mmCIF file of C-alpha atoms in Angstrom:
data_model
loop_
_atom_site.group_PDB
_atom_site.id
_atom_site.type_symbol
_atom_site.label_atom_id
_atom_site.label_comp_id
_atom_site.label_asym_id
_atom_site.label_seq_id
_atom_site.Cartn_x
_atom_site.Cartn_y
_atom_site.Cartn_z
ATOM 1 C CA LEU A 84 -46.776 46.971 -72.913
ATOM 2 C CA ARG A 85 -45.570 49.975 -74.890
ATOM 3 C CA GLN A 86 -45.848 50.471 -78.639
ATOM 4 C CA ARG A 87 -44.096 53.227 -80.614
ATOM 5 C CA TYR A 88 -44.684 53.898 -84.298
ATOM 6 C CA GLN A 89 -43.076 56.377 -86.719
ATOM 7 C CA ARG A 90 -43.898 57.088 -90.384
ATOM 8 C CA TYR A 91 -42.534 59.537 -92.922
ATOM 9 C CA ALA A 92 -45.442 61.593 -94.253
ATOM 10 C CA GLU A 93 -43.860 61.980 -97.694
ATOM 11 C CA ASP A 94 -43.195 58.256 -98.155
ATOM 12 C CA ASP A 95 -45.886 55.770 -97.121
ATOM 13 C CA ASP A 96 -43.481 52.860 -97.445
ATOM 14 C CA ARG A 97 -41.031 54.195 -94.858
ATOM 15 C CA SER A 98 -42.069 53.398 -91.304
ATOM 16 C CA LYS A 99 -40.562 51.822 -88.224
ATOM 17 C CA SER A 100 -41.915 50.603 -84.921
ATOM 18 C CA SER A 101 -40.806 49.215 -81.585
ATOM 19 C CA THR A 102 -42.571 47.031 -79.034
ATOM 20 C CA SER A 103 -41.399 46.911 -75.435
ATOM 21 C CA VAL A 104 -42.783 44.800 -72.599
ATOM 22 C CA ARG A 105 -42.189 45.315 -68.869
ATOM 23 C CA LEU A 106 -43.193 42.568 -66.455
ATOM 24 C CA GLY A 107 -43.255 43.368 -62.750
ATOM 25 C CA ILE A 108 -42.518 40.163 -60.866
ATOM 26 C CA ASN A 109 -42.878 41.927 -57.496
ATOM 27 C CA ASN A 110 -42.208 45.372 -56.026
ATOM 28 C CA THR A 111 -38.449 45.055 -56.532
ATOM 29 C CA ILE A 112 -37.889 42.791 -59.565
ATOM 30 C CA THR A 113 -38.827 43.591 -63.167
ATOM 31 C CA ALA A 114 -38.131 42.082 -66.578
ATOM 32 C CA ASP A 115 -37.869 44.193 -69.763
ATOM 33 C CA ILE A 116 -37.585 43.295 -73.433
ATOM 34 C CA GLU A 117 -37.776 45.400 -76.606
ATOM 35 C CA ILE A 118 -38.057 44.361 -80.259
ATOM 36 C CA ARG A 119 -37.687 46.887 -83.052
ATOM 37 C CA ARG A 120 -38.625 46.905 -86.743
ATOM 38 C CA GLU A 121 -36.575 49.289 -88.887
ATOM 39 C CA TYR A 122 -37.417 51.012 -92.188
ATOM 40 C CA THR A 123 -35.863 48.045 -93.998
ATOM 41 C CA GLY A 124 -38.397 45.648 -92.450
ATOM 42 C CA ASP A 125 -35.778 43.863 -90.306
ATOM 43 C CA ASP A 126 -36.884 42.772 -86.811
ATOM 44 C CA ARG A 127 -34.345 42.353 -84.028
ATOM 45 C CA PHE A 128 -33.867 42.449 -80.281
ATOM 46 C CA VAL A 129 -32.568 45.816 -79.072
ATOM 47 C CA SER A 130 -32.620 45.214 -75.307
ATOM 48 C CA ARG A 131 -33.550 42.699 -72.628
ATOM 49 C CA SER A 132 -32.864 42.761 -68.900
ATOM 50 C CA PHE A 133 -33.818 41.638 -65.393
ATOM 51 C CA SER A 134 -33.477 44.211 -62.640
ATOM 52 C CA TYR A 135 -33.701 44.387 -58.854
ATOM 53 C CA ARG A 136 -34.102 47.679 -56.987
ATOM 54 C CA GLY A 137 -34.333 48.032 -53.220
ATOM 55 C CA ARG A 138 -34.320 50.953 -50.791
ATOM 56 C CA ARG A 139 -32.708 49.207 -47.823
ATOM 57 C CA GLY A 140 -29.718 47.022 -47.173
ATOM 58 C CA VAL A 141 -26.336 46.875 -48.843
ATOM 59 C CA VAL A 142 -27.519 45.880 -52.327
ATOM 60 C CA ARG A 143 -29.624 48.697 -53.782
ATOM 61 C CA GLU A 144 -29.699 47.705 -57.457
ATOM 62 C CA VAL A 145 -28.724 44.803 -59.722
ATOM 63 C CA ILE A 146 -29.330 44.702 -63.496
ATOM 64 C CA VAL A 147 -28.539 41.660 -65.626
ATOM 65 C CA GLY A 148 -28.735 42.204 -69.381
ATOM 66 C CA ASN A 149 -28.787 45.579 -71.154
ATOM 67 C CA PHE A 150 -28.416 48.821 -69.258
ATOM 68 C CA SER A 151 -27.267 52.405 -69.668
ATOM 69 C CA ARG A 152 -25.460 54.117 -66.821
ATOM 70 C CA ARG A 153 -23.227 57.158 -66.576
ATOM 71 C CA PHE A 154 -20.529 57.127 -63.908
ATOM 72 C CA GLY A 155 -19.962 60.717 -62.841
ATOM 73 C CA LEU A 156 -19.914 62.958 -65.920
ATOM 74 C CA GLY A 157 -19.244 60.011 -68.230
ATOM 75 C CA THR A 158 -15.586 60.323 -69.279
ATOM 76 C CA VAL A 159 -14.997 56.669 -68.322
ATOM 77 C CA PHE A 160 -18.448 55.071 -68.639
ATOM 78 C CA GLY A 161 -21.665 56.432 -70.132
ATOM 79 C CA TYR A 162 -24.077 55.976 -73.030
ATOM 80 C CA ARG A 163 -21.734 56.176 -76.016
ATOM 81 C CA GLY A 164 -24.062 54.861 -78.696
ATOM 82 C CA LYS A 165 -23.467 51.948 -81.045
ATOM 83 C CA LEU A 166 -19.829 51.116 -81.659
ATOM 84 C CA PHE A 167 -20.339 48.447 -84.308
ATOM 85 C CA GLY A 168 -23.180 46.727 -86.125
ATOM 86 C CA LEU A 169 -24.727 43.661 -84.524
ATOM 87 C CA ALA A 170 -27.184 40.973 -85.580
ATOM 88 C CA ARG A 171 -30.227 42.433 -87.333
ATOM 89 C CA ASP A 172 -32.713 39.549 -87.030
ATOM 90 C CA LEU A 173 -34.626 37.666 -84.327
ATOM 91 C CA SER A 174 -31.858 35.101 -83.730
ATOM 92 C CA SER A 175 -30.047 33.693 -80.712
ATOM 93 C CA GLU A 176 -27.100 36.002 -81.492
ATOM 94 C CA SER A 177 -29.446 39.010 -81.488
ATOM 95 C CA PHE A 178 -30.851 37.919 -78.109
ATOM 96 C CA LEU A 179 -27.421 37.377 -76.514
ATOM 97 C CA TYR A 180 -25.915 40.570 -77.992
ATOM 98 C CA PRO A 181 -28.776 42.968 -78.861
ATOM 99 C CA ASP A 182 -28.299 45.964 -81.150
ATOM 100 C CA TYR A 183 -27.996 48.302 -78.163
ATOM 101 C CA GLY A 184 -25.839 51.376 -77.669
ATOM 102 C CA GLY A 185 -25.285 50.898 -73.942
ATOM 103 C CA PHE A 186 -23.792 47.951 -72.045
ATOM 104 C CA THR A 187 -24.555 44.226 -72.046
ATOM 105 C CA GLY A 188 -23.685 42.456 -68.811
ATOM 106 C CA VAL A 189 -24.161 43.132 -65.087
ATOM 107 C CA LEU A 190 -24.515 46.329 -63.045
ATOM 108 C CA ALA A 191 -24.577 46.421 -59.224
ATOM 109 C CA SER A 192 -25.111 49.395 -56.907
ATOM 110 C CA LEU A 193 -24.145 49.045 -53.241
ATOM 111 C CA SER A 194 -24.503 51.215 -50.128
ATOM 112 C CA LEU A 195 -21.481 50.701 -47.878
ATOM 113 C CA GLY A 196 -21.628 52.971 -44.857
ATOM 114 C CA GLY A 197 -20.641 56.435 -45.977
ATOM 115 C CA TYR A 198 -19.987 55.389 -49.587
ATOM 116 C CA GLU A 199 -21.998 54.465 -52.654
ATOM 117 C CA VAL A 200 -20.359 51.931 -54.971
ATOM 118 C CA GLN A 201 -21.407 51.119 -58.537
ATOM 119 C CA THR A 202 -19.733 48.292 -60.458
ATOM 120 C CA LEU A 203 -20.304 47.039 -63.991
ATOM 121 C CA GLY A 204 -19.096 44.323 -66.309
ATOM 122 C CA SER A 205 -20.003 44.273 -69.995
ATOM 123 C CA VAL A 206 -19.223 42.226 -73.115
ATOM 124 C CA MET A 207 -20.365 43.154 -76.632
ATOM 125 C CA ARG A 208 -19.261 41.575 -79.873
ATOM 126 C CA SER A 209 -19.664 41.555 -83.613
ATOM 127 C CA SER A 210 -18.562 38.901 -86.101
ATOM 128 C CA TYR A 211 -14.878 39.696 -85.569
ATOM 129 C CA THR A 212 -14.629 42.240 -82.717
ATOM 130 C CA ARG A 213 -15.261 41.975 -78.973
ATOM 131 C CA LEU A 214 -15.467 44.871 -76.505
ATOM 132 C CA SER A 215 -15.021 43.891 -72.834
ATOM 133 C CA SER A 216 -15.340 46.396 -69.988
ATOM 134 C CA VAL A 217 -15.066 46.272 -66.194
ATOM 135 C CA GLY A 218 -15.273 49.289 -63.933
ATOM 136 C CA THR A 219 -16.358 50.812 -60.657
ATOM 137 C CA MET A 220 -17.216 54.175 -59.109
ATOM 138 C CA VAL A 221 -16.812 54.914 -55.395
ATOM 139 C CA GLN A 222 -18.643 58.046 -54.254
ATOM 140 C CA ALA A 223 -18.686 59.525 -50.771
ATOM 141 C CA LYS A 224 -22.055 60.394 -49.194
ATOM 142 C CA SER A 225 -21.023 63.860 -48.123
ATOM 143 C CA ILE A 226 -22.630 67.300 -48.395
ATOM 144 C CA PRO A 227 -22.024 69.896 -49.766
ATOM 145 C CA PHE A 228 -18.904 68.477 -51.488
ATOM 146 C CA THR A 229 -19.207 64.975 -52.984
ATOM 147 C CA PRO A 230 -15.969 63.423 -54.289
ATOM 148 C CA ALA A 231 -15.795 60.263 -56.395
ATOM 149 C CA LEU A 232 -13.160 57.980 -57.914
ATOM 150 C CA ILE A 233 -13.914 56.148 -61.179
ATOM 151 C CA ILE A 234 -11.831 53.323 -62.672
ATOM 152 C CA GLY A 235 -12.441 51.475 -65.926
ATOM 153 C CA VAL A 236 -10.635 48.676 -67.789
ATOM 154 C CA THR A 237 -11.596 48.145 -71.440
ATOM 155 C CA ARG A 238 -10.350 45.770 -74.140
ATOM 156 C CA LEU A 239 -11.248 45.987 -77.819
ATOM 157 C CA LYS A 240 -10.126 42.672 -79.305
ATOM 158 C CA ASN A 241 -9.932 41.274 -82.814
ATOM 159 C CA ARG A 242 -11.503 37.822 -82.410
ATOM 160 C CA ARG A 243 -9.634 36.458 -85.428
ATOM 161 C CA THR A 244 -6.072 37.580 -84.657
ATOM 162 C CA GLY A 245 -6.232 37.886 -80.844
ATOM 163 C CA GLN A 246 -4.738 41.394 -80.935
ATOM 164 C CA TYR A 247 -6.348 44.003 -78.673
ATOM 165 C CA VAL A 248 -6.404 47.682 -77.744
ATOM 166 C CA ALA A 249 -6.454 48.660 -74.073
ATOM 167 C CA GLY A 250 -8.497 51.714 -73.057
ATOM 168 C CA ASN A 251 -7.878 51.835 -69.298
ATOM 169 C CA LYS A 252 -9.020 55.036 -67.582
ATOM 170 C CA PHE A 253 -9.388 56.569 -64.178
ATOM 171 C CA ALA A 254 -11.137 59.797 -63.281
ATOM 172 C CA LEU A 255 -11.588 62.116 -60.320
ATOM 173 C CA ASN A 256 -14.998 63.720 -59.910
ATOM 174 C CA GLY A 257 -16.188 66.391 -57.508
ATOM 175 C CA ARG A 258 -19.637 67.923 -57.080
ATOM 176 C CA TYR A 259 -20.433 70.960 -54.942
ATOM 177 C CA ASP A 260 -24.062 71.660 -53.998
ATOM 178 C CA TYR A 261 -25.169 75.030 -52.741
ATOM 179 C CA GLY A 262 -28.494 76.709 -52.070
ATOM 180 C CA ARG A 263 -29.401 77.678 -55.622
ATOM 181 C CA GLY A 264 -27.648 74.989 -57.645
ATOM 182 C CA TYR A 265 -24.570 72.853 -58.093
ATOM 183 C CA THR A 266 -21.331 72.602 -60.062
ATOM 184 C CA THR A 267 -19.405 69.464 -61.034
ATOM 185 C CA LEU A 268 -15.887 68.912 -62.372
ATOM 186 C CA GLU A 269 -14.337 65.700 -63.700
ATOM 187 C CA ALA A 270 -10.830 64.977 -64.988
ATOM 188 C CA CYS A 271 -9.839 61.737 -66.746
ATOM 189 C CA TRP A 272 -6.491 60.068 -67.432
ATOM 190 C CA GLN A 273 -5.661 57.083 -69.662
ATOM 191 C CA ARG A 274 -3.289 54.157 -69.366
ATOM 192 C CA GLY A 275 -2.592 51.243 -71.711
ATOM 193 C CA THR A 276 -2.546 51.829 -75.459
ATOM 194 C CA SER A 277 -2.496 55.581 -74.786
ATOM 195 C CA ASN A 278 -0.735 56.927 -71.681
ATOM 196 C CA SER A 279 -1.973 60.488 -71.560
ATOM 197 C CA PHE A 280 -4.443 62.982 -70.197
ATOM 198 C CA GLY A 281 -7.919 62.150 -71.505
ATOM 199 C CA ALA A 282 -10.481 64.852 -70.812
ATOM 200 C CA ILE A 283 -11.806 67.508 -68.448
ATOM 201 C CA ILE A 284 -15.549 68.194 -68.161
ATOM 202 C CA THR A 285 -17.700 70.558 -66.131
ATOM 203 C CA GLU A 286 -21.472 70.818 -65.680
ATOM 204 C CA GLY A 287 -23.663 72.926 -63.444
ATOM 205 C CA ARG A 288 -26.938 74.679 -62.767
ATOM 206 C CA HIS A 289 -27.932 77.892 -60.995
ATOM 207 C CA ARG A 290 -31.493 78.947 -60.144
ATOM 208 C CA PHE A 291 -32.775 82.488 -59.804
ATOM 209 C CA ARG A 292 -36.235 83.474 -58.582
ATOM 210 C CA GLN A 293 -37.920 83.093 -61.972
ATOM 211 C CA ALA A 294 -35.094 81.775 -64.112
ATOM 212 C CA GLU A 295 -32.543 79.012 -64.384
ATOM 213 C CA ILE A 296 -29.213 78.658 -66.151
ATOM 214 C CA ARG A 297 -27.520 75.358 -67.048
ATOM 215 C CA TYR A 298 -23.992 75.168 -68.397
ATOM 216 C CA ALA A 299 -21.403 72.649 -69.533
ATOM 217 C CA GLY A 300 -17.873 72.763 -70.899
ATOM 218 C CA TRP A 301 -15.578 70.050 -72.240
ATOM 219 C CA SER A 302 -12.098 69.479 -73.609
ATOM 220 C CA TYR A 303 -10.831 66.134 -74.961
ATOM 221 C CA SER A 304 -7.277 65.283 -75.956
ATOM 222 C CA ASP A 305 -6.561 64.078 -79.490
ATOM 223 C CA SER A 306 -5.622 60.676 -78.030
ATOM 224 C CA TYR A 307 -8.845 60.213 -76.019
ATOM 225 C CA ILE A 308 -10.078 56.641 -76.585
ATOM 226 C CA ASP A 309 -13.811 56.932 -77.211
ATOM 227 C CA LEU A 310 -15.000 53.360 -76.633
ATOM 228 C CA THR A 311 -17.258 53.549 -73.547
ATOM 229 C CA GLY A 312 -17.555 57.245 -72.639
ATOM 230 C CA GLY A 313 -20.831 59.131 -72.519
ATOM 231 C CA SER A 314 -19.796 62.637 -71.506
ATOM 232 C CA LYS A 315 -20.886 65.913 -73.092
ATOM 233 C CA ALA A 316 -19.879 66.629 -76.693
ATOM 234 C CA ALA A 317 -21.367 68.101 -79.838
ATOM 235 C CA ALA A 318 -22.296 65.847 -82.771
ATOM 236 C CA MET A 319 -19.055 66.373 -84.726
ATOM 237 C CA TYR A 320 -18.146 62.851 -85.806
ATOM 238 C CA HIS A 321 -14.900 61.823 -87.437
ATOM 239 C CA ASP A 322 -13.274 58.492 -88.231
ATOM 240 C CA GLN A 323 -10.521 56.922 -86.150
ATOM 241 C CA THR A 324 -8.614 53.694 -86.716
ATOM 242 C CA PHE A 325 -7.053 51.140 -84.367
ATOM 243 C CA GLU A 326 -4.558 49.496 -86.679
ATOM 244 C CA THR A 327 -3.665 46.856 -84.070
ATOM 245 C CA VAL A 328 -7.125 45.314 -84.266
ATOM 246 C CA ASP A 329 -7.882 46.482 -87.835
ATOM 247 C CA ARG A 330 -10.888 48.435 -86.620
ATOM 248 C CA GLU A 331 -12.270 51.794 -87.773
ATOM 249 C CA TYR A 332 -14.889 53.610 -85.717
ATOM 250 C CA THR A 333 -16.446 57.056 -85.422
ATOM 251 C CA SER A 334 -15.840 59.391 -82.494
ATOM 252 C CA LYS A 335 -17.371 62.740 -81.601
ATOM 253 C CA ARG A 336 -15.189 63.350 -78.533
ATOM 254 C CA SER A 337 -11.514 62.872 -79.410
ATOM 255 C CA GLY A 338 -9.904 66.269 -79.956
ATOM 256 C CA GLN A 339 -13.093 68.282 -79.361
ATOM 257 C CA GLN A 340 -13.541 71.390 -77.191
ATOM 258 C CA GLY A 341 -16.852 73.093 -76.569
ATOM 259 C CA MET A 342 -19.416 74.723 -74.334
ATOM 260 C CA LEU A 343 -23.214 74.756 -73.875
ATOM 261 C CA VAL A 344 -25.310 77.354 -72.047
ATOM 262 C CA ARG A 345 -29.078 77.098 -71.607
ATOM 263 C CA THR A 346 -31.395 79.570 -69.868
ATOM 264 C CA VAL A 347 -35.082 79.246 -68.979
ATOM 265 C CA VAL A 348 -37.132 82.251 -67.834
ATOM 266 C CA ASP A 349 -40.697 82.055 -66.510
ATOM 267 C CA LEU A 350 -42.418 85.128 -67.924
ATOM 268 C CA SER A 351 -45.646 84.101 -66.152
ATOM 269 C CA GLU A 352 -47.213 80.973 -64.706
ATOM 270 C CA LYS A 353 -47.962 79.649 -68.195
ATOM 271 C CA ILE A 354 -45.422 81.351 -70.473
ATOM 272 C CA GLU A 355 -41.786 80.247 -70.689
ATOM 273 C CA LEU A 356 -38.844 81.650 -72.649
ATOM 274 C CA ALA A 357 -35.859 79.372 -73.307
ATOM 275 C CA ASN A 358 -32.510 80.004 -75.025
ATOM 276 C CA SER A 359 -29.530 77.754 -75.652
ATOM 277 C CA LEU A 360 -26.130 78.421 -77.199
ATOM 278 C CA LEU A 361 -23.725 75.694 -78.323
ATOM 279 C CA TYR A 362 -20.174 76.123 -79.597
ATOM 280 C CA ALA A 363 -17.805 73.256 -80.404
ATOM 281 C CA SER A 364 -14.551 72.987 -82.350
ATOM 282 C CA PHE A 365 -12.298 70.253 -83.651
ATOM 283 C CA ASN A 366 -8.781 71.183 -84.727
ATOM 284 C CA SER A 367 -8.278 74.852 -85.613
ATOM 285 C CA ASP A 368 -10.405 74.952 -88.786
ATOM 286 C CA THR A 369 -13.568 73.035 -87.827
ATOM 287 C CA ALA A 370 -16.338 74.535 -85.672
ATOM 288 C CA ASN A 371 -20.083 74.251 -85.124
ATOM 289 C CA THR A 372 -22.395 76.828 -83.567
ATOM 290 C CA GLN A 373 -26.074 76.556 -82.695
ATOM 291 C CA TRP A 374 -28.530 78.988 -81.158
ATOM 292 C CA LEU A 375 -32.084 78.004 -80.224
ATOM 293 C CA ALA A 376 -34.703 80.445 -78.900
ATOM 294 C CA GLN A 377 -38.163 79.247 -77.935
ATOM 295 C CA ILE A 378 -41.260 80.724 -76.329
ATOM 296 C CA SER A 379 -44.141 78.479 -75.279
ATOM 297 C CA ARG A 380 -47.479 78.712 -73.515
ATOM 298 C CA LYS A 381 -49.201 76.003 -71.480
ATOM 299 C CA PHE A 382 -52.897 75.289 -71.756
ATOM 300 C CA ASP A 383 -54.872 72.463 -70.142
ATOM 301 C CA GLY A 384 -52.769 69.429 -71.091
ATOM 302 C CA VAL A 385 -51.400 71.167 -74.210
ATOM 303 C CA SER A 386 -48.267 73.230 -74.797
ATOM 304 C CA VAL A 387 -47.929 75.437 -77.891
ATOM 305 C CA GLY A 388 -44.697 77.180 -78.802
ATOM 306 C CA ILE A 389 -42.636 78.724 -81.556
ATOM 307 C CA ASP A 390 -38.871 78.451 -81.858
ATOM 308 C CA PHE A 391 -36.066 79.890 -83.946
ATOM 309 C CA LEU A 392 -33.062 77.680 -84.716
ATOM 310 C CA SER A 393 -29.804 78.899 -86.249
ATOM 311 C CA ARG A 394 -26.961 76.509 -87.091
ATOM 312 C CA GLY A 395 -23.552 77.378 -88.479
ATOM 313 C CA LYS A 396 -20.629 75.281 -89.724
ATOM 314 C CA THR A 397 -17.068 76.388 -90.410
ATOM 315 C CA ARG A 398 -14.628 74.113 -92.228
ATOM 316 C CA SER A 399 -11.242 74.619 -93.854
ATOM 317 C CA ASP A 400 -12.779 74.906 -97.319
ATOM 318 C CA PHE A 401 -16.302 76.268 -96.695
ATOM 319 C CA SER A 402 -18.757 77.741 -94.228
ATOM 320 C CA SER A 403 -22.550 77.447 -94.094
ATOM 321 C CA ALA A 404 -25.554 78.643 -92.095
ATOM 322 C CA ARG A 405 -29.078 77.334 -91.727
ATOM 323 C CA ARG A 406 -32.040 78.985 -90.035
ATOM 324 C CA GLN A 407 -35.562 77.769 -89.450
ATOM 325 C CA ILE A 408 -38.719 78.646 -87.536
ATOM 326 C CA ARG A 409 -41.022 75.929 -86.187
ATOM 327 C CA LEU A 410 -44.437 75.833 -84.555
ATOM 328 C CA ILE A 411 -44.513 73.062 -81.934
ATOM 329 C CA THR A 412 -47.491 71.485 -80.185
ATOM 330 C CA ARG A 413 -47.209 68.984 -77.322
ATOM 331 C CA TRP A 414 -50.138 67.037 -75.906
ATOM 332 C CA ARG A 415 -49.844 64.590 -73.018
ATOM 333 C CA PRO A 416 -53.183 63.110 -71.869
ATOM 334 C CA GLY A 417 -52.230 60.500 -69.264
ATOM 335 C CA ASP A 418 -49.754 57.917 -70.629
ATOM 336 C CA PHE A 419 -50.199 59.091 -74.238
ATOM 337 C CA TYR A 420 -47.777 61.641 -75.706
ATOM 338 C CA LEU A 421 -48.099 63.477 -79.022
ATOM 339 C CA ARG A 422 -45.731 66.066 -80.490
ATOM 340 C CA THR A 423 -46.180 67.844 -83.835
ATOM 341 C CA TYR A 424 -44.066 70.357 -85.780
#
């Protein structure tokens, strides 16, 4: 049993909570359910699932219900976040289609000789829209280079008119591991409603003796269909419309280019210095930048740090900057976790 509670200090009436229960049937099968209460006082199901996980045999994992899974770097399938509003009460509709930002259906992971295969099927719906997805990833068990092929078929359908939008994709993924890190590259193409190049993404990490650098870069076409993807992107949301199904949704990926670099340096056994730089643009007149610098020291079970955050926005008609300094304390005694600013 896990209970999470949040309250705004400046408004005693604004609070929300979530209750999640995990039941272990045996060493390989578990059942999970989560109910959430929002600031409005509404209770609803947000996830429920049964899962099997094994270390031997062909079938390594099966999840029935809600799940979140990223295939490769996520250009085809990943955790996108909520696409449309669902039932917001403890009803049968909320149980069948919880207010969840991942997938609702079945996921299976198989070990077939020299290959790992993951397959999913998902159906989510609102009062007049249904999103159906089927896909698979085949990955070779090879070192140091690990190639993978990812295929996804998606339909966004208007339940009243029967019209639909097809977001079929396939992607090639390759990961290269070396002594001090790895680098990964993924390219995605689209077929169906949009026949075009979709996206190219890269991620990697390199370790030094007392430091580490992580990096990512991304570029999405203007026609990228952002229905099930979960790949890297900055939070630059804009509205898009599928006129065929009379559906408007928000996307942070279509048309965006960007990069992220993060470094961590161990100044001593207990002192750490971290920096991250984010740059992302959409069209030629819209860009976001963010720089975060943080130094922290570990004590017995407690971490205390101070960080400096600078954010900048550039738009066609204005530009702005925001800077702040925060003192952060983290305390983790056993299963309890507390963080203060």
